[in-house]
Amino acid sequence: MMGDGFGMGIPGLGMILVWVAIILLVVWLVGALVGNRRPRDKDARQILDERLAQGEIDQDEYEQLKKRLHG
């Protein structure tokens, strides 16, 4: 018996591969849907602006760091 052609001659392997593919597809879809709802990460400039606003750094340090960010 040659098998079903999908299982490469090993009984049941084809069905296992089908279920693995279905599970991976579901995981990927859920990840894609949930991933779009996560807030975007702040960029370095936004973090720098917030640190200045909160008083963590002074204006001179802010200007130095801003120059480093922009090259």
GROMACS .gro file of N, CA, C and O in nm:
model
  284
    1MET      N    1   0.085  -0.118   0.000
    1MET     CA    2   0.000   0.000   0.000
    1MET      C    3   0.089   0.124   0.000
    1MET      O    4   0.181   0.136   0.078
    2MET      N    5   0.062   0.217  -0.084
    2MET     CA    6   0.144   0.335  -0.102
    2MET      C    7   0.111   0.445  -0.002
    2MET      O    8   0.182   0.542   0.008
    3GLY      N    9   0.006   0.435   0.069
    3GLY     CA   10  -0.036   0.542   0.159
    3GLY      C   11  -0.123   0.640   0.084
    3GLY      O   12  -0.164   0.618  -0.029
    4ASP      N   13  -0.149   0.751   0.145
    4ASP     CA   14  -0.241   0.847   0.082
    4ASP      C   15  -0.166   0.948  -0.005
    4ASP      O   16  -0.225   1.042  -0.056
    5GLY      N   17  -0.035   0.932  -0.019
    5GLY     CA   18   0.041   1.025  -0.101
    5GLY      C   19   0.082   1.150  -0.025
    5GLY      O   20   0.182   1.211  -0.054
    6PHE      N   21   0.005   1.186   0.075
    6PHE     CA   22   0.036   1.305   0.155
    6PHE      C   23   0.119   1.267   0.277
    6PHE      O   24   0.195   1.346   0.327
    7GLY      N   25   0.104   1.143   0.319
    7GLY     CA   26   0.175   1.099   0.439
    7GLY      C   27   0.309   1.036   0.409
    7GLY      O   28   0.376   0.987   0.498
    8MET      N   29   0.352   1.036   0.287
    8MET     CA   30   0.480   0.982   0.246
    8MET      C   31   0.498   0.838   0.291
    8MET      O   32   0.606   0.797   0.329
    9GLY      N   33   0.391   0.762   0.293
    9GLY     CA   34   0.400   0.621   0.325
    9GLY      C   35   0.390   0.590   0.473
    9GLY      O   36   0.381   0.475   0.511
   10ILE      N   37   0.395   0.688   0.559
   10ILE     CA   38   0.384   0.666   0.703
   10ILE      C   39   0.240   0.696   0.742
   10ILE      O   40   0.194   0.810   0.730
   11PRO      N   41   0.168   0.595   0.787
   11PRO     CA   42   0.026   0.615   0.821
   11PRO      C   43   0.008   0.723   0.928
   11PRO      O   44   0.076   0.724   1.029
   12GLY      N   45  -0.083   0.814   0.903
   12GLY     CA   46  -0.117   0.916   1.001
   12GLY      C   47  -0.032   1.042   0.992
   12GLY      O   48  -0.070   1.145   1.046
   13LEU      N   49   0.083   1.036   0.927
   13LEU     CA   50   0.169   1.153   0.921
   13LEU      C   51   0.103   1.267   0.843
   13LEU      O   52   0.113   1.384   0.881
   14GLY      N   53   0.030   1.232   0.740
   14GLY     CA   54  -0.039   1.334   0.662
   14GLY      C   55  -0.141   1.408   0.746
   14GLY      O   56  -0.151   1.531   0.738
   15MET      N   57  -0.215   1.337   0.825
   15MET     CA   58  -0.316   1.402   0.910
   15MET      C   59  -0.249   1.489   1.016
   15MET      O   60  -0.298   1.598   1.047
   16ILE      N   61  -0.137   1.443   1.069
   16ILE     CA   62  -0.064   1.525   1.168
   16ILE      C   63  -0.017   1.655   1.103
   16ILE      O   64  -0.030   1.762   1.162
   17LEU      N   65   0.035   1.646   0.981
   17LEU     CA   66   0.082   1.766   0.913
   17LEU      C   67  -0.033   1.863   0.885
   17LEU      O   68  -0.017   1.984   0.896
   18VAL      N   69  -0.149   1.809   0.851
   18VAL     CA   70  -0.266   1.895   0.827
   18VAL      C   71  -0.304   1.967   0.956
   18VAL      O   72  -0.328   2.088   0.956
   19TRP      N   73  -0.308   1.897   1.068
   19TRP     CA   74  -0.345   1.960   1.195
   19TRP      C   75  -0.241   2.062   1.239
   19TRP      O   76  -0.275   2.169   1.290
   20VAL      N   77  -0.115   2.032   1.219
   20VAL     CA   78  -0.010   2.129   1.253
   20VAL      C   79  -0.026   2.255   1.169
   20VAL      O   80  -0.016   2.367   1.221
   21ALA      N   81  -0.054   2.240   1.041
   21ALA     CA   82  -0.075   2.355   0.953
   21ALA      C   83  -0.195   2.438   0.998
   21ALA      O   84  -0.190   2.561   1.000
   22ILE      N   85  -0.305   2.371   1.036
   22ILE     CA   86  -0.425   2.442   1.082
   22ILE      C   87  -0.395   2.518   1.210
   22ILE      O   88  -0.433   2.635   1.225
   23ILE      N   89  -0.327   2.455   1.304
   23ILE     CA   90  -0.294   2.520   1.432
   23ILE      C   91  -0.204   2.640   1.409
   23ILE      O   92  -0.225   2.747   1.467
   24LEU      N   93  -0.103   2.625   1.324
   24LEU     CA   94  -0.013   2.738   1.295
   24LEU      C   95  -0.088   2.853   1.229
   24LEU      O   96  -0.062   2.969   1.260
   25LEU      N   97  -0.181   2.822   1.142
   25LEU     CA   98  -0.260   2.926   1.077
   25LEU      C   99  -0.345   3.002   1.178
   25LEU      O  100  -0.350   3.126   1.177
   26VAL      N  101  -0.408   2.930   1.270
   26VAL     CA  102  -0.490   2.994   1.373
   26VAL      C  103  -0.404   3.081   1.463
   26VAL      O  104  -0.439   3.196   1.494
   27VAL      N  105  -0.288   3.031   1.505
   27VAL     CA  106  -0.198   3.109   1.591
   27VAL      C  107  -0.153   3.236   1.519
   27VAL      O  108  -0.150   3.344   1.576
   28TRP      N  109  -0.119   3.222   1.391
   28TRP     CA  110  -0.076   3.338   1.313
   28TRP      C  111  -0.188   3.442   1.301
   28TRP      O  112  -0.164   3.561   1.316
   29LEU      N  113  -0.310   3.396   1.274
   29LEU     CA  114  -0.422   3.488   1.260
   29LEU      C  115  -0.451   3.562   1.391
   29LEU      O  116  -0.475   3.683   1.391
   30VAL      N  117  -0.451   3.489   1.501
   30VAL     CA  118  -0.475   3.552   1.631
   30VAL      C  119  -0.365   3.653   1.661
   30VAL      O  120  -0.392   3.765   1.705
   31GLY      N  121  -0.241   3.617   1.634
   31GLY     CA  122  -0.130   3.709   1.657
   31GLY      C  123  -0.141   3.835   1.572
   31GLY      O  124  -0.113   3.946   1.618
   32ALA      N  125  -0.184   3.819   1.449
   32ALA     CA  126  -0.199   3.934   1.360
   32ALA      C  127  -0.310   4.027   1.408
   32ALA      O  128  -0.297   4.149   1.404
   33LEU      N  129  -0.419   3.969   1.454
   33LEU     CA  130  -0.531   4.051   1.502
   33LEU      C  131  -0.499   4.121   1.633
   33LEU      O  132  -0.530   4.238   1.651
   34VAL      N  133  -0.437   4.050   1.725
   34VAL     CA  134  -0.403   4.108   1.855
   34VAL      C  135  -0.288   4.207   1.840
   34VAL      O  136  -0.286   4.310   1.906
   35GLY      N  137  -0.196   4.179   1.751
   35GLY     CA  138  -0.080   4.266   1.731
   35GLY      C  139  -0.118   4.405   1.687
   35GLY      O  140  -0.051   4.502   1.720
   36ASN      N  141  -0.226   4.419   1.613
   36ASN     CA  142  -0.268   4.550   1.567
   36ASN      C  143  -0.329   4.634   1.677
   36ASN      O  144  -0.341   4.755   1.664
   37ARG      N  145  -0.369   4.573   1.786
   37ARG     CA  146  -0.433   4.647   1.895
   37ARG      C  147  -0.335   4.695   2.000
   37ARG      O  148  -0.370   4.771   2.087
   38ARG      N  149  -0.212   4.647   1.993
   38ARG     CA  150  -0.111   4.690   2.090
   38ARG      C  151  -0.070   4.833   2.060
   38ARG      O  152  -0.059   4.873   1.944
   39PRO      N  153  -0.044   4.911   2.164
   39PRO     CA  154   0.003   5.047   2.139
   39PRO      C  155   0.142   5.043   2.077
   39PRO      O  156   0.221   4.956   2.108
   40ARG      N  157   0.167   5.136   1.991
   40ARG     CA  158   0.297   5.142   1.926
   40ARG      C  159   0.403   5.186   2.027
   40ARG      O  160   0.375   5.264   2.118
   41ASP      N  161   0.522   5.136   2.009
   41ASP     CA  162   0.632   5.177   2.095
   41ASP      C  163   0.667   5.322   2.067
   41ASP      O  164   0.657   5.370   1.954
   42LYS      N  165   0.709   5.389   2.171
   42LYS     CA  166   0.747   5.528   2.155
   42LYS      C  167   0.884   5.533   2.087
   42LYS      O  168   0.969   5.449   2.108
   43ASP      N  169   0.903   5.635   2.007
   43ASP     CA  170   1.035   5.651   1.948
   43ASP      C  171   1.124   5.727   2.046
   43ASP      O  172   1.079   5.780   2.148
   44ALA      N  173   1.251   5.730   2.016
   44ALA     CA  174   1.348   5.788   2.108
   44ALA      C  175   1.321   5.935   2.135
   44ALA      O  176   1.339   5.983   2.247
   45ARG      N  177   1.276   6.007   2.034
   45ARG     CA  178   1.250   6.151   2.052
   45ARG      C  179   1.135   6.174   2.150
   45ARG      O  180   1.140   6.265   2.234
   46GLN      N  181   1.030   6.092   2.142
   46GLN     CA  182   0.918   6.105   2.235
   46GLN      C  183   0.962   6.078   2.378
   46GLN      O  184   0.921   6.149   2.471
   47ILE      N  185   1.045   5.977   2.396
   47ILE     CA  186   1.095   5.945   2.530
   47ILE      C  187   1.179   6.060   2.582
   47ILE      O  188   1.167   6.100   2.699
   48LEU      N  189   1.263   6.115   2.496
   48LEU     CA  190   1.347   6.229   2.536
   48LEU      C  191   1.261   6.349   2.576
   48LEU      O  192   1.286   6.413   2.679
   49ASP      N  193   1.158   6.378   2.497
   49ASP     CA  194   1.067   6.489   2.530
   49ASP      C  195   0.998   6.467   2.665
   49ASP      O  196   0.985   6.560   2.745
   50GLU      N  197   0.956   6.344   2.689
   50GLU     CA  198   0.889   6.313   2.817
   50GLU      C  199   0.985   6.327   2.935
   50GLU      O  200   0.947   6.378   3.040
   51ARG      N  201   1.109   6.284   2.916
   51ARG     CA  202   1.206   6.297   3.025
   51ARG      C  203   1.233   6.443   3.059
   51ARG      O  204   1.246   6.478   3.176
   52LEU      N  205   1.236   6.529   2.958
   52LEU     CA  206   1.253   6.672   2.982
   52LEU      C  207   1.131   6.728   3.054
   52LEU      O  208   1.144   6.801   3.153
   53ALA      N  209   1.014   6.691   3.008
   53ALA     CA  210   0.890   6.741   3.068
   53ALA      C  211   0.876   6.697   3.213
   53ALA      O  212   0.822   6.770   3.296
   54GLN      N  213   0.924   6.578   3.246
   54GLN     CA  214   0.912   6.527   3.383
   54GLN      C  215   1.026   6.573   3.473
   54GLN      O  216   1.027   6.543   3.591
   55GLY      N  217   1.121   6.646   3.416
   55GLY     CA  218   1.231   6.698   3.496
   55GLY      C  219   1.342   6.598   3.521
   55GLY      O  220   1.428   6.622   3.606
   56GLU      N  221   1.345   6.489   3.451
   56GLU     CA  222   1.450   6.389   3.469
   56GLU      C  223   1.583   6.438   3.412
   56GLU      O  224   1.689   6.399   3.460
   57ILE      N  225   1.577   6.523   3.309
   57ILE     CA  226   1.697   6.581   3.250
   57ILE      C  227   1.676   6.730   3.235
   57ILE      O  228   1.563   6.779   3.230
   58ASP      N  229   1.787   6.804   3.230
   58ASP     CA  230   1.775   6.949   3.212
   58ASP      C  231   1.785   6.983   3.063
   58ASP      O  232   1.807   6.896   2.979
   59GLN      N  233   1.769   7.111   3.033
   59GLN     CA  234   1.765   7.156   2.894
   59GLN      C  235   1.896   7.127   2.821
   59GLN      O  236   1.895   7.086   2.705
   60ASP      N  237   2.010   7.147   2.889
   60ASP     CA  238   2.140   7.122   2.824
   60ASP      C  239   2.156   6.975   2.787
   60ASP      O  240   2.199   6.943   2.676
   61GLU      N  241   2.123   6.888   2.880
   61GLU     CA  242   2.133   6.744   2.852
   61GLU      C  243   2.035   6.705   2.741
   61GLU      O  244   2.067   6.624   2.654
   62TYR      N  245   1.918   6.766   2.741
   62TYR     CA  246   1.818   6.741   2.637
   62TYR      C  247   1.875   6.775   2.499
   62TYR      O  248   1.865   6.698   2.404
   63GLU      N  249   1.937   6.892   2.488
   63GLU     CA  250   1.992   6.936   2.359
   63GLU      C  251   2.105   6.844   2.314
   63GLU      O  252   2.113   6.809   2.196
   64GLN      N  253   2.190   6.801   2.408
   64GLN     CA  254   2.299   6.709   2.372
   64GLN      C  255   2.245   6.576   2.321
   64GLN      O  256   2.292   6.524   2.219
   65LEU      N  257   2.148   6.522   2.392
   65LEU     CA  258   2.091   6.394   2.351
   65LEU      C  259   2.016   6.404   2.219
   65LEU      O  260   2.020   6.314   2.136
   66LYS      N  261   1.950   6.518   2.199
   66LYS     CA  262   1.876   6.539   2.074
   66LYS      C  263   1.974   6.544   1.956
   66LYS      O  264   1.947   6.488   1.849
   67LYS      N  265   2.089   6.608   1.975
   67LYS     CA  266   2.190   6.613   1.869
   67LYS      C  267   2.241   6.472   1.836
   67LYS      O  268   2.265   6.440   1.721
   68ARG      N  269   2.260   6.391   1.939
   68ARG     CA  270   2.304   6.253   1.916
   68ARG      C  271   2.203   6.173   1.837
   68ARG      O  272   2.239   6.092   1.752
   69LEU      N  273   2.077   6.197   1.865
   69LEU     CA  274   1.973   6.124   1.794
   69LEU      C  275   1.969   6.157   1.644
   69LEU      O  276   1.945   6.071   1.561
   70HIS      N  277   1.992   6.282   1.615
   70HIS     CA  278   1.981   6.327   1.476
   70HIS      C  279   2.114   6.323   1.403
   70HIS      O  280   2.121   6.362   1.288
   71GLY      N  281   2.218   6.276   1.469
   71GLY     CA  282   2.348   6.259   1.404
   71GLY      C  283   2.423   6.383   1.405
   71GLY      O  284   2.491   6.448   1.359
   0.00000   0.00000   0.00000
